[in-house]
């Protein structure tokens, strides 16, 4: 059963649209449980009924015609209960409803399971039997599992208005729903980005010069043939002839008309070589996938492997999309920081990522670049998005594909409003950031992820509160040496001099992997990350610290920050290494000075040991992104749980108060450098708590300044007290929205997050 389930799920996932997915389900399920009928009903929430969308066993004519009233019949019962209904003799049940239009006789055996997504019942998957039959537990769970798979496909199809073929440009009124990633609205053209040699991720694209595409494809195939022959030669001695026969099979496939001919045909039908290859390979692999024989089924992976090899050669020719449109909206399964950086300056208009959530580093980066972003559209058909016109609503987390003119008009108006708000904010640019009762709140800049590309916030900030050092490590193919790092850090220190610059030591791991330092863990956020890697590899840490200290010679505006601290021993060890780096440099004749040293409070353990940590260092910086993730046990990158990730959660607020209170008792300076600091509403609460400074991305500086200049410390404290009376993040958010509205700053709520 598990095997069959696996196969159906795979076929459903590969189906081009909902109609095909449903057809696969009803045919295969009927066969798998040996039922007389299998059907799917989907709920029409506007008309308040359930529509027959697919069937195997009933009249095909009834599909899309038969509608069952909302709360009547057994289908209605399954929906109401949101659990399976398994009846040996359905007609004897009080809710049984006979529908003659489907051509049904009085089927006795009945099993209906709800199709549920995000707690909402979307329809029912049902199997029927003429004779009396109670379906077995294994059959119930089988249907259950399939229904869960179907739910994703249904939500997506409903939202996208059925994206069927690359040329289907019928403008849907609906939208794909994701998570807000970076505020703002964007109108532009989709450019799909994907990891190299990932065949499944290759998008469809029009073939501009089919002859050229064909030639590239044939050259790539020839290169793979050559590679394989070379490998076969190497194995001539060591592999028995029967095993080497595998190579012959692969070479035969590479020469077959079904692979070459079908791909070439697809190219001439309009798809580019990589897209045509993906389609052909999938078609081939599916034939093997469907085979009962395990050995033959395994051949599907050989076909895919060959496909990847051909793709690799194709990509050597066309590695990245070179002609980005002026209003590029990057779309990808998992858009990376580097892919963002590759877009020519001024062309990037928006970012849409199927994976990740609003606290992923790509979203943070998008906010820093003031580019709207939507994250976590897990059901987005990425491969069919290339070249489509998109509207992206980064406030609400929506993406409209080939939008209707009325939607375009509405969004153009919103974009104009945004520009106006921006101008209002600009008016405060040169004014100090202080409350109405005269308390100064320095606003610092978070930078580093892409500092080379972004000048936003250099003028407006009072220095750098968080310089993330990961990017220079991520864009290379080996660890950067000391002198390369000195140049990098000196550039930031000089740019902001004499204003302070807080440089954080390497925080790789989690969602910031290094291509040349693979860390394969099932739980990367709970694994080898940040300071843990630095201390296990003192050579990496010492090189970095030496570079940072050297970069600051003669400038004296450096502060050093340690990430991911969860034990005091880590601080003691890091301090010892920093002292060693300092002493070595002095010995070598460099006139370095010891900077102020701080730790990030971003792990719950650190909250409860703030005093012990604070005694060892000079300042504290609260990383609310990770602190929220670890306090609420919600992965900051996981779109499925993004709705319960909330830094206004009362538990987070209480943790923050505890940190600030402890830091103050020891007269240690405390700032917040997580995304919360850049949210104008949340900044009110942080002000009420008495944090000394806030550090945020460049795009948030003027917004937060506007709020701080409009409020007194007393009012912020009152709001904090009021917030603490609530038990839900949603209530805290409503309180803050109302407060901003009362202050005449309602526009910021939309422009916030
Ligand atoms: C944080 O965790 O809040 C933080 C600022 O660090 P990062 O987002 O780089 O993990
Ligand atoms: Mg962090």
XYZ file of C-alpha atoms and ligand atoms in Angstrom:
764
model
C 0.000 0.000 0.000
C 2.825 2.360 0.904
C 4.407 1.761 -2.452
C 1.179 2.520 -4.312
C 0.660 5.617 -2.186
C 4.132 6.800 -3.002
C 3.528 6.333 -6.701
C 0.179 8.126 -6.735
C 1.558 11.051 -4.738
C 4.430 11.387 -7.178
C 2.080 11.313 -10.165
C -0.237 13.870 -8.535
C 2.668 16.188 -7.815
C 3.824 15.970 -11.412
C 0.329 16.556 -12.842
C 0.165 19.710 -14.976
C -3.082 20.917 -13.432
C -5.809 20.093 -10.984
C -7.989 18.286 -13.509
C -5.208 15.819 -14.275
C -4.344 15.426 -10.598
C -7.956 14.563 -9.776
C -8.181 12.145 -12.696
C -5.073 10.327 -11.471
C -6.432 10.122 -7.941
C -9.856 8.725 -8.819
C -8.522 6.111 -11.241
C -5.680 4.932 -9.064
C -7.565 4.970 -5.776
C -10.468 3.012 -7.188
C -7.988 0.402 -8.355
C -5.923 0.376 -5.170
C -8.836 -0.241 -2.790
C -10.800 -2.302 -5.332
C -13.890 -0.107 -5.029
C -16.726 0.316 -7.546
C -16.550 4.109 -7.540
C -14.088 6.777 -6.537
C -15.055 10.454 -6.738
C -13.903 13.853 -5.570
C -16.294 16.619 -4.514
C -15.007 20.116 -3.979
C -16.791 22.726 -1.939
C -17.969 25.889 -3.671
C -17.945 28.337 -0.775
C -19.724 31.078 -2.694
C -22.644 28.920 -3.824
C -22.539 26.881 -0.627
C -22.577 23.451 -2.200
C -20.275 20.560 -3.097
C -19.501 19.982 -6.785
C -18.581 16.624 -8.302
C -15.150 17.357 -9.857
C -13.909 13.904 -10.868
C -15.168 10.361 -10.846
C -14.278 6.874 -11.904
C -17.370 4.691 -11.847
C -20.143 7.311 -12.114
C -21.319 9.149 -15.266
C -18.570 11.420 -16.622
C -21.321 13.806 -17.793
C -22.161 14.510 -14.187
C -18.750 16.056 -13.524
C -19.045 19.795 -12.823
C -22.843 19.494 -13.003
C -23.918 17.591 -9.939
C -24.008 19.860 -6.919
C -24.901 18.636 -3.442
C -26.359 21.075 -0.895
C -23.911 22.321 1.737
C -25.254 20.654 4.878
C -27.107 17.736 3.385
C -26.199 14.196 2.452
C -23.216 12.127 3.525
C -20.771 14.428 1.728
C -22.118 17.316 3.840
C -21.673 15.136 6.936
C -18.000 14.435 6.168
C -17.404 18.166 5.735
C -19.192 19.115 8.953
C -17.358 16.564 11.028
C -14.044 17.109 9.247
C -13.309 13.411 9.778
C -13.843 10.203 7.808
C -17.269 8.608 7.598
C -17.062 4.857 7.012
C -20.415 3.090 6.541
C -21.095 -0.525 5.581
C -24.671 0.313 4.585
C -24.913 3.968 3.558
C -28.586 4.016 2.434
C -29.684 3.152 5.960
C -28.029 6.304 7.345
C -30.363 9.203 8.132
C -28.201 11.635 6.096
C -28.103 9.460 2.951
C -29.163 11.358 -0.182
C -29.732 9.580 -3.471
C -28.547 11.428 -6.610
C -29.803 9.888 -9.801
C -27.943 12.285 -12.183
C -24.687 10.492 -11.487
C -26.130 7.176 -12.619
C -25.582 5.707 -9.209
C -27.393 2.665 -7.974
C -27.842 2.319 -4.262
C -24.204 1.824 -3.356
C -23.958 0.410 0.154
C -20.296 0.628 1.172
C -19.252 4.266 1.696
C -16.020 5.850 2.804
C -15.632 9.618 2.615
C -12.559 11.469 3.881
C -12.312 15.247 4.122
C -9.725 17.154 2.083
C -8.313 19.655 4.573
C -5.842 22.495 4.192
C -4.984 24.907 6.999
C -7.853 23.615 9.110
C -10.381 24.277 6.325
C -12.350 21.479 4.633
C -12.069 21.952 0.868
C -13.998 18.869 -0.257
C -14.337 15.127 0.066
C -12.600 12.125 -1.461
C -15.059 9.244 -1.512
C -15.082 5.551 -2.451
C -18.244 3.489 -2.852
C -19.074 -0.215 -3.109
C -22.253 -1.840 -4.434
C -22.170 -4.482 -1.712
C -22.044 -3.893 1.995
C -18.466 -3.164 3.001
C -16.687 -1.497 5.883
C -13.395 -0.163 4.615
C -10.359 -1.330 6.578
C -8.283 1.005 8.775
C -5.385 0.826 6.315
C -7.701 1.944 3.502
C -8.983 4.857 5.564
C -5.465 6.114 6.295
C -4.512 5.559 2.657
C -7.317 7.854 1.486
C -6.536 10.279 4.260
C -2.936 10.645 3.184
C -3.924 11.182 -0.426
C -6.526 13.754 0.547
C -3.831 15.726 2.378
C -1.704 15.730 -0.780
C -4.631 16.811 -2.856
C -5.331 19.746 -0.583
C -2.156 21.551 -1.668
C -2.900 21.044 -5.366
C -6.451 22.318 -4.895
C -5.536 25.507 -3.051
C -2.983 26.291 -5.637
C -5.303 25.686 -8.596
C -8.050 27.737 -6.985
C -5.720 30.605 -6.312
C -3.999 30.716 -9.650
C -7.138 30.353 -11.729
C -5.720 27.171 -13.250
C -2.305 27.841 -14.674
C -2.379 25.171 -17.276
C -0.050 25.903 -20.164
C 2.719 28.446 -20.600
C 0.588 30.273 -23.117
C -2.539 30.428 -21.067
C -2.737 34.117 -20.338
C -6.323 34.358 -19.204
C -6.094 36.960 -16.429
C -7.107 35.476 -13.107
C -8.860 37.664 -10.586
C -7.467 35.583 -7.776
C -4.011 35.439 -6.342
C -1.472 33.050 -4.941
C -1.202 33.428 -1.207
C 2.146 33.523 0.587
C 3.719 35.365 3.488
C 4.594 39.053 3.449
C 8.381 39.134 2.942
C 9.210 42.789 2.371
C 6.691 45.640 2.249
C 5.642 47.388 -0.919
C 3.909 46.571 -4.164
C 5.615 45.682 -7.409
C 4.421 45.323 -10.984
C 6.813 43.493 -13.262
C 7.861 40.450 -15.241
C 8.797 37.081 -13.766
C 12.339 35.798 -14.208
C 12.642 32.275 -12.847
C 15.889 31.419 -11.064
C 16.832 27.891 -10.118
C 19.774 25.966 -8.767
C 22.186 24.606 -11.366
C 21.617 21.083 -12.689
C 18.240 20.803 -10.998
C 16.102 19.503 -13.809
C 12.798 19.736 -11.976
C 13.382 23.412 -11.284
C 13.968 24.366 -14.933
C 11.233 26.733 -16.132
C 9.507 26.762 -19.512
C 10.720 29.627 -21.699
C 10.071 30.532 -25.306
C 12.853 29.335 -27.612
C 13.990 32.507 -29.352
C 16.191 30.745 -31.884
C 15.007 27.119 -32.100
C 17.832 26.123 -34.480
C 20.409 27.352 -31.974
C 18.596 25.660 -29.088
C 18.586 22.394 -31.024
C 22.284 22.679 -31.705
C 23.036 23.424 -28.032
C 20.972 20.424 -27.032
C 22.707 18.069 -29.475
C 26.121 19.333 -28.348
C 25.180 18.743 -24.704
C 24.041 15.171 -25.482
C 27.273 14.492 -27.360
C 29.248 15.751 -24.364
C 27.381 13.365 -22.040
C 28.020 10.466 -24.431
C 31.701 11.328 -24.296
C 31.672 11.541 -20.478
C 29.978 8.161 -20.182
C 32.351 6.471 -22.603
C 35.297 7.819 -20.676
C 33.855 6.494 -17.403
C 33.111 3.121 -19.000
C 36.699 2.898 -20.196
C 37.942 3.525 -16.689
C 35.812 0.653 -15.384
C 36.839 -1.753 -18.078
C 39.199 -3.661 -15.804
C 37.372 -3.420 -12.528
C 33.701 -3.971 -13.474
C 32.297 -7.246 -14.790
C 30.814 -7.092 -18.271
C 27.206 -7.485 -17.060
C 27.535 -4.394 -14.888
C 29.145 -2.472 -17.673
C 26.086 -3.296 -19.778
C 24.413 -0.534 -17.824
C 26.592 1.974 -19.634
C 25.439 0.559 -22.944
C 21.841 0.948 -21.839
C 22.484 4.577 -20.941
C 24.282 5.228 -24.212
C 21.372 3.652 -26.046
C 18.936 5.932 -24.258
C 21.083 8.906 -25.220
C 20.887 7.907 -28.850
C 17.202 7.019 -28.806
C 14.722 8.880 -30.887
C 12.348 9.139 -27.956
C 14.890 11.251 -26.073
C 16.465 13.195 -28.931
C 13.498 13.325 -31.280
C 10.979 14.316 -28.618
C 13.180 17.029 -27.172
C 13.933 18.477 -30.599
C 10.230 18.383 -31.429
C 9.434 20.276 -28.238
C 12.101 22.849 -29.047
C 10.502 23.457 -32.435
C 7.122 23.671 -30.776
C 8.442 26.670 -28.874
C 10.137 25.632 -25.607
C 13.825 26.364 -25.017
C 16.247 23.421 -24.882
C 16.359 23.044 -21.067
C 12.558 23.207 -20.735
C 12.044 20.772 -23.604
C 14.558 18.418 -22.012
C 12.769 18.586 -18.659
C 9.451 17.680 -20.275
C 10.919 14.771 -22.237
C 12.823 13.330 -19.289
C 9.773 13.577 -17.043
C 7.626 11.842 -19.662
C 10.178 9.026 -19.896
C 10.749 8.689 -16.194
C 7.033 8.530 -15.526
C 6.684 5.450 -17.714
C 9.233 3.683 -15.498
C 7.733 5.152 -12.325
C 4.421 3.504 -13.138
C 5.911 0.030 -13.472
C 5.159 -2.525 -10.793
C 8.580 -4.170 -11.097
C 10.951 -2.560 -8.584
C 13.996 -3.026 -10.825
C 12.346 -1.325 -13.770
C 11.016 1.416 -11.570
C 14.551 2.180 -10.480
C 15.361 2.959 -14.131
C 13.354 6.172 -13.699
C 16.200 7.567 -11.616
C 18.686 6.644 -14.371
C 16.630 8.615 -16.864
C 16.529 11.611 -14.519
C 20.247 11.312 -13.918
C 20.932 11.414 -17.632
C 18.653 14.419 -17.895
C 20.635 16.241 -15.192
C 23.904 15.466 -16.948
C 22.632 16.899 -20.234
C 21.304 19.923 -18.379
C 24.679 20.522 -16.734
C 26.291 20.797 -20.154
C 23.479 23.009 -21.425
C 23.915 25.316 -18.451
C 27.586 25.759 -19.109
C 26.439 27.581 -22.170
C 23.580 29.516 -20.633
C 24.410 29.796 -16.969
C 22.157 32.656 -15.888
C 19.442 34.665 -17.578
C 21.474 37.506 -18.993
C 18.768 39.779 -20.250
C 16.790 40.798 -17.196
C 13.768 42.963 -17.961
C 13.764 46.478 -16.442
C 11.112 45.388 -13.932
C 12.453 41.994 -12.968
C 10.546 40.019 -10.392
C 12.744 37.095 -9.360
C 10.764 33.914 -8.901
C 12.205 30.686 -7.567
C 11.676 27.644 -5.488
C 14.202 28.974 -3.023
C 15.586 32.315 -4.155
C 19.065 32.830 -2.730
C 20.918 35.942 -1.652
C 23.341 35.471 -4.521
C 20.618 35.276 -7.130
C 19.357 38.609 -5.857
C 22.824 40.039 -6.133
C 23.158 38.868 -9.743
C 20.352 41.098 -11.018
C 21.805 44.286 -12.515
C 21.487 47.322 -10.275
C 18.129 49.059 -10.609
C 16.399 46.172 -12.402
C 15.176 44.213 -9.403
C 11.535 45.094 -8.721
C 10.355 42.210 -6.563
C 11.092 38.767 -5.181
C 8.808 35.734 -4.959
C 10.104 32.603 -3.260
C 8.188 29.331 -2.954
C 10.111 28.483 0.206
C 11.167 30.576 3.147
C 9.219 32.978 5.324
C 9.398 36.613 6.280
C 12.354 36.150 8.632
C 14.468 34.213 6.144
C 17.631 35.986 5.196
C 16.448 36.525 1.626
C 13.424 38.415 2.942
C 15.643 40.458 5.252
C 17.825 41.230 2.281
C 14.853 42.265 0.165
C 13.723 44.626 2.922
C 17.228 46.042 3.141
C 17.147 46.712 -0.599
C 13.606 48.127 -0.341
C 12.364 45.540 -2.813
C 8.905 44.054 -2.097
C 8.924 40.304 -1.490
C 6.436 37.489 -0.971
C 7.640 34.255 0.590
C 6.381 30.739 1.131
C 4.080 30.175 -1.857
C 4.601 26.468 -1.523
C 2.134 25.552 -4.266
C 3.415 27.988 -6.858
C 4.044 26.319 -10.240
C 7.520 27.846 -10.530
C 8.355 26.223 -13.865
C 5.405 27.920 -15.560
C 6.061 31.426 -14.331
C 8.833 32.583 -16.656
C 7.978 35.780 -18.519
C 4.574 36.202 -16.932
C 3.393 39.568 -15.839
C 3.043 39.675 -12.065
C 1.794 41.931 -9.330
C 3.314 41.356 -5.987
C 1.769 42.650 -2.783
C 4.453 42.501 -0.125
C 2.112 43.857 2.572
C -0.441 41.089 2.327
C 1.746 38.340 0.853
C -0.115 38.029 -2.454
C 1.016 37.380 -6.007
C -1.283 38.007 -8.978
C -0.279 36.140 -12.140
C -1.236 37.792 -15.452
C -3.527 40.137 -13.480
C -6.754 41.606 -14.806
C -6.599 45.314 -15.847
C -8.729 46.348 -12.857
C -6.178 44.764 -10.495
C -3.323 46.500 -12.315
C -5.096 49.827 -11.944
C -5.695 49.329 -8.226
C -2.068 48.426 -7.638
C -0.747 51.355 -9.620
C -2.759 53.562 -7.265
C -1.244 51.815 -4.227
C 2.258 52.229 -5.635
C 1.574 55.978 -6.012
C 0.396 56.172 -2.395
C 3.591 54.451 -1.303
C 5.646 57.026 -3.129
C 3.732 59.812 -1.342
C 4.338 58.238 2.053
C 7.980 58.006 1.187
C 8.092 61.723 0.495
C 6.477 62.489 3.854
C 9.097 60.366 5.584
C 11.830 62.155 3.693
C 10.839 65.385 5.450
C 12.252 63.957 8.732
C 15.535 62.896 7.188
C 17.728 65.558 8.807
C 15.879 65.819 12.116
C 17.168 64.037 15.238
C 15.537 60.797 16.301
C 14.020 61.745 19.640
C 10.692 61.352 21.356
C 8.344 64.283 21.920
C 9.666 64.495 25.506
C 13.265 64.678 24.374
C 14.669 61.138 24.766
C 17.224 60.356 22.088
C 16.948 56.908 20.505
C 19.864 56.275 18.146
C 18.873 54.303 15.070
C 21.572 52.095 13.593
C 21.805 50.229 10.350
C 21.818 46.477 9.767
C 24.038 45.784 6.807
C 26.537 43.368 5.375
C 24.365 40.893 3.568
C 24.722 42.894 0.417
C 26.431 46.079 1.465
C 28.252 46.471 -1.822
C 25.003 47.002 -3.673
C 23.180 49.118 -1.214
C 23.818 52.625 -0.063
C 20.471 52.962 1.643
C 20.723 54.101 5.251
C 24.345 55.242 5.187
C 23.331 58.863 5.612
C 20.261 58.327 7.766
C 21.752 56.073 10.446
C 23.978 56.834 13.408
C 26.274 53.952 12.597
C 26.054 50.228 12.032
C 24.311 48.204 14.729
C 24.810 44.886 12.978
C 27.253 44.121 10.204
C 26.607 40.533 9.121
C 29.900 39.115 7.891
C 28.486 36.052 6.147
C 28.172 37.380 2.591
C 31.869 37.828 1.824
C 32.246 34.203 2.934
C 29.266 33.047 0.869
C 30.304 34.518 -2.464
C 33.637 32.688 -2.652
C 34.676 29.141 -3.281
C 36.949 28.957 -0.244
C 37.389 30.809 3.056
C 38.608 34.373 2.453
C 42.108 35.062 3.769
C 43.017 37.653 6.376
C 43.972 40.454 4.007
C 40.831 40.091 1.860
C 38.790 40.349 5.026
C 40.745 43.374 6.269
C 39.845 45.205 3.038
C 36.170 44.330 3.426
C 35.821 45.380 7.035
C 37.915 48.520 6.631
C 35.557 49.644 3.893
C 32.560 49.634 6.267
C 34.475 51.040 9.203
C 35.715 53.900 7.040
C 32.377 54.558 5.370
C 30.737 55.182 8.733
C 33.668 56.688 10.610
C 33.542 58.248 13.199
C 30.155 56.626 13.821
C 30.369 53.218 15.538
C 30.253 49.991 13.528
C 29.297 46.723 15.216
C 30.804 43.808 13.329
C 29.375 40.400 14.129
C 31.648 37.392 13.844
C 30.681 34.671 11.418
C 27.148 33.277 11.851
C 27.067 30.565 9.210
C 24.984 27.418 9.498
C 21.181 27.547 9.816
C 19.931 29.041 6.551
C 23.335 30.520 5.665
C 25.394 27.614 4.356
C 28.802 27.990 2.753
C 29.113 26.133 -0.545
C 32.659 25.003 0.292
C 31.986 24.053 3.925
C 29.004 21.700 3.738
C 27.229 21.021 6.995
C 24.578 18.373 6.481
C 22.243 18.264 9.412
C 18.607 17.369 9.804
C 18.091 20.303 12.176
C 20.484 23.035 11.031
C 18.975 25.730 13.251
C 19.621 23.565 16.294
C 22.953 22.410 15.070
C 26.388 23.598 14.188
C 25.850 27.292 13.797
C 27.376 30.680 14.607
C 29.792 30.766 17.523
C 29.739 26.960 17.741
C 31.503 26.645 14.393
C 33.871 29.517 15.216
C 35.010 27.905 18.462
C 35.372 24.448 16.916
C 37.515 26.005 14.199
C 39.688 28.542 16.016
C 41.741 29.012 12.852
C 38.672 30.433 11.051
C 37.711 32.564 14.061
C 41.228 33.853 14.735
C 41.713 34.824 11.088
C 38.451 36.748 11.146
C 39.089 38.491 14.463
C 42.626 39.433 13.418
C 41.224 40.897 10.194
C 38.545 42.855 12.053
C 41.042 44.268 14.587
C 43.496 45.211 11.854
C 40.736 46.864 9.817
C 39.986 49.204 12.721
C 43.542 50.470 13.227
C 43.492 54.235 13.562
C 39.708 54.427 13.260
C 38.625 53.255 16.704
C 34.954 52.965 15.845
C 34.779 49.170 16.045
C 32.512 47.104 18.285
C 32.641 43.328 18.117
C 29.562 41.130 18.453
C 29.321 37.365 19.083
C 26.320 35.459 17.656
C 24.308 32.481 18.949
C 25.635 32.465 22.496
C 23.947 29.860 24.682
C 26.621 29.092 27.321
C 28.897 31.423 29.308
C 31.793 29.138 28.408
C 31.389 30.177 24.777
C 31.906 33.803 25.793
C 34.925 32.933 27.934
C 36.486 30.920 25.095
C 35.751 33.600 22.491
C 37.162 36.356 24.737
C 40.317 34.346 25.205
C 40.754 33.915 21.463
C 40.045 37.606 20.822
C 42.667 38.538 23.422
C 45.090 36.121 21.747
C 44.495 37.640 18.322
C 45.018 41.097 19.810
C 48.262 40.109 21.581
C 49.648 38.377 18.493
C 48.978 41.445 16.379
C 50.666 43.734 18.903
C 53.648 41.392 18.878
C 53.698 41.590 15.111
C 53.809 45.361 15.341
C 50.188 46.243 14.476
C 48.772 49.056 16.590
C 45.457 47.408 17.316
C 43.222 48.279 20.258
C 40.707 46.125 22.091
C 37.189 47.037 20.940
C 34.015 46.956 23.007
C 32.671 43.423 22.894
C 29.031 42.386 23.002
C 26.929 39.263 22.705
C 23.734 38.577 20.856
C 20.840 37.494 23.026
C 18.947 35.307 20.617
C 18.693 31.930 22.331
C 16.293 31.411 25.263
C 19.116 30.072 27.467
C 20.855 33.442 27.163
C 17.718 35.238 28.397
C 17.963 33.419 31.703
C 21.677 34.077 32.044
C 21.759 37.683 30.960
C 23.503 38.818 34.161
C 26.247 36.218 33.883
C 26.791 37.120 30.242
C 26.557 40.867 30.816
C 29.234 40.758 33.522
C 31.694 39.400 30.955
C 31.095 41.902 28.146
C 30.308 45.549 27.354
C 26.960 45.495 25.576
C 24.030 43.291 24.562
C 22.240 43.112 21.255
C 18.918 41.291 21.075
C 18.374 39.163 17.973
C 14.606 38.929 17.959
C 14.530 36.875 14.743
C 16.179 33.881 16.305
C 14.873 34.549 19.798
C 11.306 34.352 18.477
C 12.138 31.232 16.485
C 13.615 29.441 19.492
C 11.113 30.688 22.088
C 8.088 29.714 20.027
C 9.746 26.626 18.504
C 8.829 27.909 15.030
C 11.323 27.631 12.174
C 11.728 31.175 10.832
C 12.001 29.788 7.278
C 9.088 27.417 7.268
C 6.076 28.724 5.369
C 3.779 26.114 6.939
C 4.187 27.590 10.381
C 4.817 31.190 9.372
C 1.451 32.260 10.729
C 2.422 31.303 14.244
C 5.821 32.983 14.062
C 5.183 36.329 15.709
C 7.556 38.594 17.566
C 4.608 40.301 19.275
C 3.797 37.033 21.083
C 3.379 37.840 24.809
C 6.132 35.329 25.667
C 8.577 37.190 23.426
C 7.609 40.534 24.984
C 8.186 39.163 28.487
C 11.555 37.721 27.513
C 12.581 41.104 26.102
C 11.554 42.889 29.283
C 13.612 40.444 31.321
C 16.677 41.050 29.153
C 16.369 44.827 29.270
C 15.763 44.889 33.029
C 18.791 42.670 33.754
C 21.029 44.643 31.408
C 20.017 47.922 33.042
C 20.702 46.564 36.523
C 24.311 46.032 35.441
C 24.461 49.294 33.478
C 25.023 47.488 30.222
C 23.858 49.060 27.013
C 21.181 47.047 25.256
C 19.936 47.332 21.691
C 17.635 45.328 19.426
C 18.926 44.335 16.008
C 16.312 41.787 14.898
C 13.645 42.689 12.337
C 11.331 43.688 15.177
C 13.338 46.893 15.645
C 12.453 47.970 12.101
C 8.728 47.402 12.548
C 7.264 50.830 13.438
C 4.531 49.299 15.610
C 6.847 47.005 17.564
C 9.360 49.831 17.960
C 6.779 51.570 20.203
C 6.950 48.654 22.637
C 10.752 48.474 22.534
C 10.831 52.174 23.353
C 8.468 51.519 26.264
C 10.839 48.824 27.550
C 13.699 51.304 27.590
C 16.077 49.767 25.045
C 18.980 52.112 24.354
C 19.029 51.884 20.580
C 17.484 50.115 17.606
C 19.213 48.647 14.590
C 17.392 47.900 11.363
C 17.649 47.704 7.600
C 17.952 50.928 5.630
C 14.376 50.819 4.358
C 12.935 51.014 7.877
C 15.012 53.865 9.316
C 12.788 56.767 8.327
C 9.598 54.923 9.190
C 10.748 54.135 12.702
C 12.091 57.650 13.119
C 8.668 59.022 12.176
C 7.036 56.984 14.947
C 9.602 57.866 17.581
C 9.350 61.563 16.776
C 5.569 61.342 17.225
C 5.415 59.718 20.647
C 6.530 60.391 24.223
C 8.330 57.851 26.392
C 5.399 57.986 28.800
C 2.929 57.020 26.080
C 5.202 54.193 24.911
C 5.341 52.845 28.490
C 1.547 53.013 28.750
C 1.230 51.075 25.503
C 3.630 48.446 26.776
C 1.606 48.025 29.970
C -1.567 47.713 27.919
C 0.104 45.165 25.611
C 1.146 43.041 28.578
C -2.479 42.631 29.574
C -3.164 40.683 26.381
C -2.682 36.976 25.913
C -2.495 36.897 22.112
C -0.131 38.424 19.576
C -3.107 39.406 17.405
C -4.501 41.534 20.243
C -1.146 43.242 20.743
C -0.969 43.968 17.033
C -4.484 45.458 17.029
C -3.574 47.645 20.027
C -0.522 48.988 18.212
C -2.388 49.545 14.943
C -4.986 51.595 16.768
C -2.298 53.569 18.559
C -0.573 54.413 15.273
C -3.916 55.294 13.733
C -4.651 57.663 16.664
C -1.255 59.271 16.184
C -2.138 59.895 12.533
C 0.446 57.355 11.358
C -1.933 54.674 10.088
C -0.150 54.522 6.732
C 2.824 52.994 8.508
C 0.915 49.894 9.477
C 0.528 49.010 5.820
C 4.048 50.110 5.158
C 5.302 48.181 8.184
C 4.747 44.448 8.013
C 18.464 37.826 14.785
O 18.487 36.607 14.931
O 17.552 38.550 15.195
C 19.552 38.480 14.037
C 19.639 39.786 13.972
O 20.462 37.685 13.405
P 20.220 36.939 12.010
O 18.915 37.434 11.454
O 21.382 37.256 11.150
O 20.170 35.506 12.416
Mg 20.335 35.525 14.594
